[in-house]
Coordinates of C-alpha atoms and ligand atoms in Angstrom, one line a residue:
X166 CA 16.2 155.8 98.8
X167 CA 17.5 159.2 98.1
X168 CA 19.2 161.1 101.1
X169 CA 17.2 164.3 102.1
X170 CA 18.9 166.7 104.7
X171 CA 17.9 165.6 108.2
X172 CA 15.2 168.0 108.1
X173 CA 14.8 167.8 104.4
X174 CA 11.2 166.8 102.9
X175 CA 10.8 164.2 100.7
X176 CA 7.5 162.2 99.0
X177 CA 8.0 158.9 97.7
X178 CA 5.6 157.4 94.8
X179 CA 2.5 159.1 95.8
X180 CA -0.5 158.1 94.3
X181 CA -4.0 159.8 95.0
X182 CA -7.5 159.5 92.9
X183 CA -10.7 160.3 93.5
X184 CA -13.0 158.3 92.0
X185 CA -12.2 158.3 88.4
X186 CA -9.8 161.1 88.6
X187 CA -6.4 159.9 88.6
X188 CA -5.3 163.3 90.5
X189 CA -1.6 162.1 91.4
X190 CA 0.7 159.5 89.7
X191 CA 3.9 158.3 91.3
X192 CA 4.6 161.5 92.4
X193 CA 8.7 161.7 94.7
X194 CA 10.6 164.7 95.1
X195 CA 12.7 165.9 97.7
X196 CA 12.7 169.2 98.9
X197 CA 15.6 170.8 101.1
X198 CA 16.2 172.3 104.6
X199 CA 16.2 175.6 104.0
X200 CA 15.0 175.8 100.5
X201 CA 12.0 177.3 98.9
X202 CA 10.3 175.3 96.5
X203 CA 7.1 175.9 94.4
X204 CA 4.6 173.6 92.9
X205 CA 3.5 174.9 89.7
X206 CA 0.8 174.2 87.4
X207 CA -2.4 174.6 85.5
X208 CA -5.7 174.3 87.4
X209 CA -6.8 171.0 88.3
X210 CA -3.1 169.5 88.2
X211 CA -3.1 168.2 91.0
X212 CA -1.1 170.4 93.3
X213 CA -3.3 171.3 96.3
X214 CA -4.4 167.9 96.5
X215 CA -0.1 166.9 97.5
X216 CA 0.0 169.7 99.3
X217 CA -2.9 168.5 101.6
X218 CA -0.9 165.2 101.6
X219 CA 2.4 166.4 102.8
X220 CA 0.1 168.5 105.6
X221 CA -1.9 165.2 106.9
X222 CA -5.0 167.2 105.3
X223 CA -5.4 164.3 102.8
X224 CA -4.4 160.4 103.1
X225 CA -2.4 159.5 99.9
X226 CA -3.4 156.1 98.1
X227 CA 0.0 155.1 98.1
X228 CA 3.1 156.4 98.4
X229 CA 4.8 158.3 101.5
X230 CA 5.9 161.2 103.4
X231 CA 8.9 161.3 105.1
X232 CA 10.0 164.3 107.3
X233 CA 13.5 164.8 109.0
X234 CA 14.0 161.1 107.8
X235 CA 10.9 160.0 109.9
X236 CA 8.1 158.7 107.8
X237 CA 4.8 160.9 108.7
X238 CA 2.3 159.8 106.2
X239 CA -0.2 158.4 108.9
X240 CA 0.5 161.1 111.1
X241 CA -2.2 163.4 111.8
X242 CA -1.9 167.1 110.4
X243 CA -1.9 168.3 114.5
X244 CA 1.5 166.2 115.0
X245 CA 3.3 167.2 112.2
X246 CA 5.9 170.1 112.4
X247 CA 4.0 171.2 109.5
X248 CA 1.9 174.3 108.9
X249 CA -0.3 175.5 106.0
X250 CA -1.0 179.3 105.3
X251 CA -4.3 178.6 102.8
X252 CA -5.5 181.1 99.8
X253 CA -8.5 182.4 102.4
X254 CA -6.4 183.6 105.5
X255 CA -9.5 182.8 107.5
X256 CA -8.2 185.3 110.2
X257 CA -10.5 185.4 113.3
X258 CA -12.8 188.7 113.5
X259 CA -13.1 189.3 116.8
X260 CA -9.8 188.8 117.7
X261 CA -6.6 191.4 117.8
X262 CA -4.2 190.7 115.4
X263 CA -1.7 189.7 118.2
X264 CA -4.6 187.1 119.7
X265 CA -5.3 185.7 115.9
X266 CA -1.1 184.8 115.8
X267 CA -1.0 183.5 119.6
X268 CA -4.2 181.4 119.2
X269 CA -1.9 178.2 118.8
X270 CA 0.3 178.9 121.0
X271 CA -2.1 179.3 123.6
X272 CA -4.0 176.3 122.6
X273 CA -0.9 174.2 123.1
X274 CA -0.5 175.8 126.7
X275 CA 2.8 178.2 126.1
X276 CA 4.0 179.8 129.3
X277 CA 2.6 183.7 129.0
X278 CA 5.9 185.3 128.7
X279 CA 6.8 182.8 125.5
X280 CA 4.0 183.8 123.4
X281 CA 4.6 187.1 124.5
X282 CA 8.1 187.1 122.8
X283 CA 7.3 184.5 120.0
X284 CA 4.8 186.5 119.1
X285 CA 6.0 189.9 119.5
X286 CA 8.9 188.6 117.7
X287 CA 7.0 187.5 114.5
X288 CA 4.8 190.5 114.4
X289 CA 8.2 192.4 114.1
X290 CA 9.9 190.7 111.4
X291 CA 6.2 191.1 109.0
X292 CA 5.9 194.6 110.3
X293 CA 3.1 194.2 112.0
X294 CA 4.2 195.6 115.8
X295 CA 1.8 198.8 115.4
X296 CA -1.4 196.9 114.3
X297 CA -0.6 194.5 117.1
X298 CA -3.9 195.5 119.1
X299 CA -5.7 196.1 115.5
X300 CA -8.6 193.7 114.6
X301 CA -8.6 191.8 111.0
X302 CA -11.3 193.9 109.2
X303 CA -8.7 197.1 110.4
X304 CA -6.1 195.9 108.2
X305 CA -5.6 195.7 104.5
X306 CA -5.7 192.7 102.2
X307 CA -1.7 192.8 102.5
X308 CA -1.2 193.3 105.9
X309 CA -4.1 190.6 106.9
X310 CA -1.8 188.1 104.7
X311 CA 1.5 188.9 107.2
X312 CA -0.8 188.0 110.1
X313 CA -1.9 184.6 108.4
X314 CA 2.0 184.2 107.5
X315 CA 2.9 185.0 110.9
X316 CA 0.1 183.1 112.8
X317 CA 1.7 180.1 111.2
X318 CA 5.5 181.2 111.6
X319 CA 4.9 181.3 115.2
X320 CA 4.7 177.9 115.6
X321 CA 7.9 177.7 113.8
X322 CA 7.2 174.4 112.1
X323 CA 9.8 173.3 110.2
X324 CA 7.9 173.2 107.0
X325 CA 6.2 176.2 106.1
X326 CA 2.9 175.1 103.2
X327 CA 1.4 178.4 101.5
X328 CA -1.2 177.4 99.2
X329 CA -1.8 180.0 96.8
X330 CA -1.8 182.6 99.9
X331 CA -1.5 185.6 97.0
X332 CA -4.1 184.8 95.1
X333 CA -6.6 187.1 96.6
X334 CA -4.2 190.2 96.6
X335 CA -4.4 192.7 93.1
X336 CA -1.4 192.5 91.3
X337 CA 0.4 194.9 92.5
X338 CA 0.3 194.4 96.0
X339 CA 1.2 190.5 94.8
X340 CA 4.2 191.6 93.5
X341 CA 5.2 193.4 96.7
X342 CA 3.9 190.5 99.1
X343 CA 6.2 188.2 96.7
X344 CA 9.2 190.1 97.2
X345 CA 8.7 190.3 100.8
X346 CA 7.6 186.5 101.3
X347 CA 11.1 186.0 99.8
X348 CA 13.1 188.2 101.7
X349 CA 11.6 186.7 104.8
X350 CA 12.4 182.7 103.6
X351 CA 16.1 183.8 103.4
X352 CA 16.3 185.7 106.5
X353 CA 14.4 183.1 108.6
X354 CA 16.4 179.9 106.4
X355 CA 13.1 177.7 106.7
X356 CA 11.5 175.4 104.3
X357 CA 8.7 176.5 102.3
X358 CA 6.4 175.3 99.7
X359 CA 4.2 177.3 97.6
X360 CA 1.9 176.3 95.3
X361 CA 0.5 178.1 93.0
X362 CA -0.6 178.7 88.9
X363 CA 0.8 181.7 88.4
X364 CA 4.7 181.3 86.5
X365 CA 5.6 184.9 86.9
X366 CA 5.2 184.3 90.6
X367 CA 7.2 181.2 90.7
X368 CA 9.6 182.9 89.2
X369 CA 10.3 185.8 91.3
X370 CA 10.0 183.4 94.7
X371 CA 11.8 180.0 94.0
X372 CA 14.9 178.1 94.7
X373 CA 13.4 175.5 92.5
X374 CA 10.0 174.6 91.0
X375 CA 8.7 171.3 89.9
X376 CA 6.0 172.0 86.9
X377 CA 3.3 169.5 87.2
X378 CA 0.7 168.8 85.0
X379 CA -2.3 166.5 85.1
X380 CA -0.8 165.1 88.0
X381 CA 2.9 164.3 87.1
X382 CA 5.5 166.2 87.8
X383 CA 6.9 167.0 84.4
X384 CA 10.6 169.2 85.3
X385 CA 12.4 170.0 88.3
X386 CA 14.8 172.7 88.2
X387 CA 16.1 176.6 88.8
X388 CA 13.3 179.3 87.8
X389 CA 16.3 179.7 85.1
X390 CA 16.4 176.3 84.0
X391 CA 12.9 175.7 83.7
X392 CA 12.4 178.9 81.6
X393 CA 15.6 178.6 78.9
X394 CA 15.5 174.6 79.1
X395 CA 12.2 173.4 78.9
X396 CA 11.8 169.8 78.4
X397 CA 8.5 169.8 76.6
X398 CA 6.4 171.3 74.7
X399 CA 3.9 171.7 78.4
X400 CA 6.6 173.6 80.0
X401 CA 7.9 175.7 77.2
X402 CA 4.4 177.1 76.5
X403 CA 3.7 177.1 80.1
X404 CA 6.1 179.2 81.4
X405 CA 6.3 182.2 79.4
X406 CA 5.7 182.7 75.4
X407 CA 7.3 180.3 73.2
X408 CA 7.6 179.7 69.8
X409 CA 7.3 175.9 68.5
X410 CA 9.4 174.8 65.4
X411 CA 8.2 171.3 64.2
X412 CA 10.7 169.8 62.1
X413 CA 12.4 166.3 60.7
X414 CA 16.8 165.7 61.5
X415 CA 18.5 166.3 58.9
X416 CA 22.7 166.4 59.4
X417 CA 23.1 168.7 62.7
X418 CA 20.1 170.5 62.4
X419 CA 16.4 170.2 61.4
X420 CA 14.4 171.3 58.0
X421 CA 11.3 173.1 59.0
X422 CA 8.6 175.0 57.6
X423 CA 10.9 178.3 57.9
X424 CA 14.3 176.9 56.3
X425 CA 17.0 174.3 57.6
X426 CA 17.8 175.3 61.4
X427 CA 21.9 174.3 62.8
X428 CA 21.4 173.0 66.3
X429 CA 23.4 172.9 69.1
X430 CA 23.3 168.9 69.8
X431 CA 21.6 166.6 67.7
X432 CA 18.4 165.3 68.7
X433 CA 17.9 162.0 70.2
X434 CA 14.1 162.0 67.5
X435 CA 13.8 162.0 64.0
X436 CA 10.6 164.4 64.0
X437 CA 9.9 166.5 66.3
X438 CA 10.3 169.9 67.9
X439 CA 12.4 172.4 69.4
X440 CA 11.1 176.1 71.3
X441 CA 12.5 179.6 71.0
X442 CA 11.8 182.5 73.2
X443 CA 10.8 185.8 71.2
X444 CA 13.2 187.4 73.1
X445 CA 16.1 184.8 72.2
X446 CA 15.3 185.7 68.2
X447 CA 16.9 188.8 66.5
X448 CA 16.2 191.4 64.1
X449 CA 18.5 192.2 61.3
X450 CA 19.0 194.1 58.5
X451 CA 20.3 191.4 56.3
X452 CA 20.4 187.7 56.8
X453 CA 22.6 186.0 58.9
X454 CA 24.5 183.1 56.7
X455 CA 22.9 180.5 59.0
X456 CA 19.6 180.3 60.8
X457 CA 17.9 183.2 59.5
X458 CA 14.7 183.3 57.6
X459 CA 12.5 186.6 56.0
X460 CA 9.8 187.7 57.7
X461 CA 6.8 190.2 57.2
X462 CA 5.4 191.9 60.6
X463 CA 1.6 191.1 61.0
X464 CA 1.1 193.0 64.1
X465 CA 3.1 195.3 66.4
X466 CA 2.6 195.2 70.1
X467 CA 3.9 198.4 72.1
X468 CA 4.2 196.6 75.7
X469 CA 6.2 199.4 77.6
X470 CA 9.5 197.9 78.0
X471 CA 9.0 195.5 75.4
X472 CA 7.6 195.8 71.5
X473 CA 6.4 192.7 70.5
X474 CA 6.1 191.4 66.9
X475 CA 3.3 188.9 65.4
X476 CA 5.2 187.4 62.3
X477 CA 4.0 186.0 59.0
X478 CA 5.3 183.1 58.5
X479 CA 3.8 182.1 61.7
X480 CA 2.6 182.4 63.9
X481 CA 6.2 183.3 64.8
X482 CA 6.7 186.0 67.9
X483 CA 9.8 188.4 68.2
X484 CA 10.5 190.2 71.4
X485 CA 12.2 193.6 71.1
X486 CA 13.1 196.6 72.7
X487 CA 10.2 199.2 72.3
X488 CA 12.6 201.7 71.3
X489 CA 12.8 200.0 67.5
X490 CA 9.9 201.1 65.2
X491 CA 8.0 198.1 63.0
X492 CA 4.6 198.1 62.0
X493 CA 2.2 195.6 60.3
X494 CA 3.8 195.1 56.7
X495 CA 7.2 196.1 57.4
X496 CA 9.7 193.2 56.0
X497 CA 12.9 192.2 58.5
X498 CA 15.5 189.8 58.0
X499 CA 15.2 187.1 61.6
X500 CA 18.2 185.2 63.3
X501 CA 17.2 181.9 65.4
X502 CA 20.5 181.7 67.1
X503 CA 21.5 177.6 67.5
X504 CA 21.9 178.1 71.2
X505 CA 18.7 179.7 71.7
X506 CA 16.9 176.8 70.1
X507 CA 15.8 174.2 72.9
X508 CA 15.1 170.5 71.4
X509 CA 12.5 169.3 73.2
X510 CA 11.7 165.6 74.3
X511 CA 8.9 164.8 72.0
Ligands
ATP769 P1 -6.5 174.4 91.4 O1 -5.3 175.3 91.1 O2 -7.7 174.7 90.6 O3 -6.8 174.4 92.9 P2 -4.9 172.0 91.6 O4 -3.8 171.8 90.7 O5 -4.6 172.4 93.0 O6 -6.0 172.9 91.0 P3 -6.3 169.7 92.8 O7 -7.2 170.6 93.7 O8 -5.2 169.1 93.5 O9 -5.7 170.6 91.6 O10 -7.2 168.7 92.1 C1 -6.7 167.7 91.2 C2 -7.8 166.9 90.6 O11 -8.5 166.1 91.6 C3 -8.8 167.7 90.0 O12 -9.3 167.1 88.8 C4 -9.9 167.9 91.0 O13 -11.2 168.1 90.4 C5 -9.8 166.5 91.7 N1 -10.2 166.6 93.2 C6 -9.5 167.3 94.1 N2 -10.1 167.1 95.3 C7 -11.1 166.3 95.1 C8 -12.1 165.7 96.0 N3 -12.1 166.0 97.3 N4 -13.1 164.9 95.4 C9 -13.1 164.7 94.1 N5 -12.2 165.2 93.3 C10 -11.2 166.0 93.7

C-alpha cells in the first residue's frame, strides 16, 4: 500500500453505483497532511458522491478509507475527525452567529470557558468577532459562508470537506472568498478538500487537483501541470481553451491538416492528437522556418486584458495582448512553438 503521512488521507479502489449508474470506478488517491486538494469535474462525475464517502455520508461498494493510517470506511460520519462545509451553509436562524459555530461543541459537552476560546478564536481568524452576537439573516452571503467555514473549523477535525461551499456566492465575492479560503489553509496547515466544477477556482485554491470524469479520476497533478500538460483530450478542453491538432507520426513530428508540426518527443501513437493553448501560439509578421502556418482572422474578441482571435483554418484560437489590432479578414503569419505542443495519450 502506498505510505500517506500519519495523518495523511488516502482512498483505496473505491467503487460506488447506484443502480445502473456506475458513479465511481476503482477510484485511490492519497491526499497529504497539510495539503489542499480539489476534486474537479463536470456535473454528474462523480465527485460529491466520494466526497460523502470519505465523510461516512455514503457507504462505498468497495473500496476503503483510511485516515491517519486507521481504516475508517465503516465508521460513522459522527466518529470521524472529519467535517463537511456543504454548498447550502444551512446556518441556524435563530441562533447568533457565535451559537451557530459553538453548536457542536456544546453538543459534545465542551467545558464553557473552551468554546468560549475555541470559538472566539475562529470567529477571529474569519473576521467575524464584531458579528459575533449577529444572527444569520444579518450577515451577507460572504460572511454567512465564514460562519459555516468556521462552525466546522471549530471542531478542528483533521480533514476539512468543502463541497462546492462557493457556489452560491456571485463571482466576485467568489473570487474574494477563494483567496481568503486559501490564505486561511496555509495559515491554519490543515487538510482540505474541495470539490467543485469550476477550473478557474481550482486553480486559484489548490496544491493539487485530480480531474475526474464519469467517475475516474483521469490526472493528478499541480494546477500548473494539469493546465500546460494535459493528458487527454478531457482535461485539455476541460481546463481552459485548447486547441486540438489531429495528426498521423511522421519523422519527429506529425503531418496535420495545417502543415507538418516538429515535436518535442515523439509520440508513443501513430494517429492521434496533440493540444495548444491560444496563448502558447504567436503572431508574426513572416513565417517562422518551422511550425508556422498562414492564417486569416475570422473573428476578433476584445476581452480586456486579452484579444482573442477565431482563425480560418480552424477552428484555430490565438490569444493575444489586446493592445495588437486584428480584425475579421486580416491575414497573419502563426508560430506553434514545439514545446508548447502537448501530445496527448489518445
Ligand atoms: P454535481 O456537480 O452535479 O453535483 P457530481 O460530480 O458531484 O455532480 P455525483 O453527485 O457524485 O456527481 O453523482 C454521480 C452520479 O451518481 C450521477 O450520475 C448521479 O446522478 C448519480 N447519483 C448520485 N447520488 C445518487 C443517488 N443517491 N441515487 C441515485 N443516483 C445517484
Amino acid at each position: 500500500m502506498a505510505t500517506t503521512k500519519s495523518t495523511g488521507l488516502a482512498v483505496r479502489g473505491i467503487n460506488k453505483r447506484f443502480g445502473p449508474v456506475n458513479a465511481l470506478k476503482e477510484i485511490s488517491l492519497d491526499v497529504q497532511e497539510g495539503e489542499f486538494f480539489t476534486l474537479l469535474g463536470p456535473s454528474g462525475c462523480g465527485k460529491t458522491t466520494l466526497l460523502r464517502i470519505i465523510a461516512g455520508l455514503e457507504l462505498p461498494d468497495s473500496g476503503k478509507v483510511i485516515l491517519g493510517g486507521q481504516d475508517i470506511t465503516s465508521l460513522p460520519a459522527t466518529r470521524r475527525q472529519v467535517n463537511t462545509v456543504f454548498q447550502s451553509y444551512a446556518l441556524f436562524p435563530h441562533l447568533t452567529i457565535f451559537d451557530n459555530v459553538a453548536f457542536g461543541l456544546r453538543a459534545r459537552k465542551f467545558p464553557k470557558n473552551e468554546i468560549e476560546g475555541r470559538v472566539g478564536k475562529r470567529l477571529e481568524m474569519l473576521g467575524l468577532l464584531d458579528m459575533a452576537h449577529r444572527r444569520p439573516h444579518q450577515l451577507s452571503g460572504g460572511q454567512q459562508q465564514r460562519v459555516a467555514l468556521a462552525r466546522a473549523l471549530v471542531n478542528e477535525p483533521k480533514v476539512l470537506l468543502l463541497d462546492e461551499p462557493m457556489s452560491a456566492l456571485d463571482a466576485r465575492l467568489r473570487a474574494q472568498v477563494q483567496v481568503e479560503l486559501r490564505r486561511l489553509q496555509r495559515k491554519l496547515g490543515q487538510t482540505f478538500i474541495l470539490v467543485t466544477h469550476d477550473q478557474a477556482e481550482a486553480m486559484v485554491v489548490s496544491d493539487r487537483i485530480a480531474v475526474m470524469n464519469q467517475g475516474m479520476i483521469i490526472q493528478f497533478g499541480s494546477p500548473k501541470d494539469v493546465y500546460e500538460q494535459p493528458r487527454t483530450r478531457f482535461v485539455a478542453e476541460f481546463l481552459g481553451a485548447a486547441n486540438l491538432l489531429k495528426g498521423r507520426k511522421k519523422h519527429h513530428g506529425l503531418e496535420t491538416d495545417i502543415g507538418f508540426l516538429v515535436l518535442e518527443r515523439e509520440p508513443k501513437w501513430e494517429n492521434g492528437t496533440v493540444a495548444i493553448r491560444p496563448e502558447r501560439m504567436h503572431i508574426t509578421e513572416d513565417p517562422a522556418s518551422v511550425n508556422s502556418t498562414r492564417a486569416r482572422v475570422r473573428e476578433a474578441i476584445y476581452r480586456g486584458t486579452d484579444l482573442d482571435l477565431w482563425l480560418d483554418p480552424g477552428p484555430l484560437r490565438v490569444r493575444t495582448a489586446s493592445n495588437q489590432h486584428y480584425e475579421a479578414g486580416d491575414e497573419i503569419w502563426l508560430e506553434l512553438p514545439s514545446e508548447a505542443l502537448v501530445i496527448l495519450d489518445e
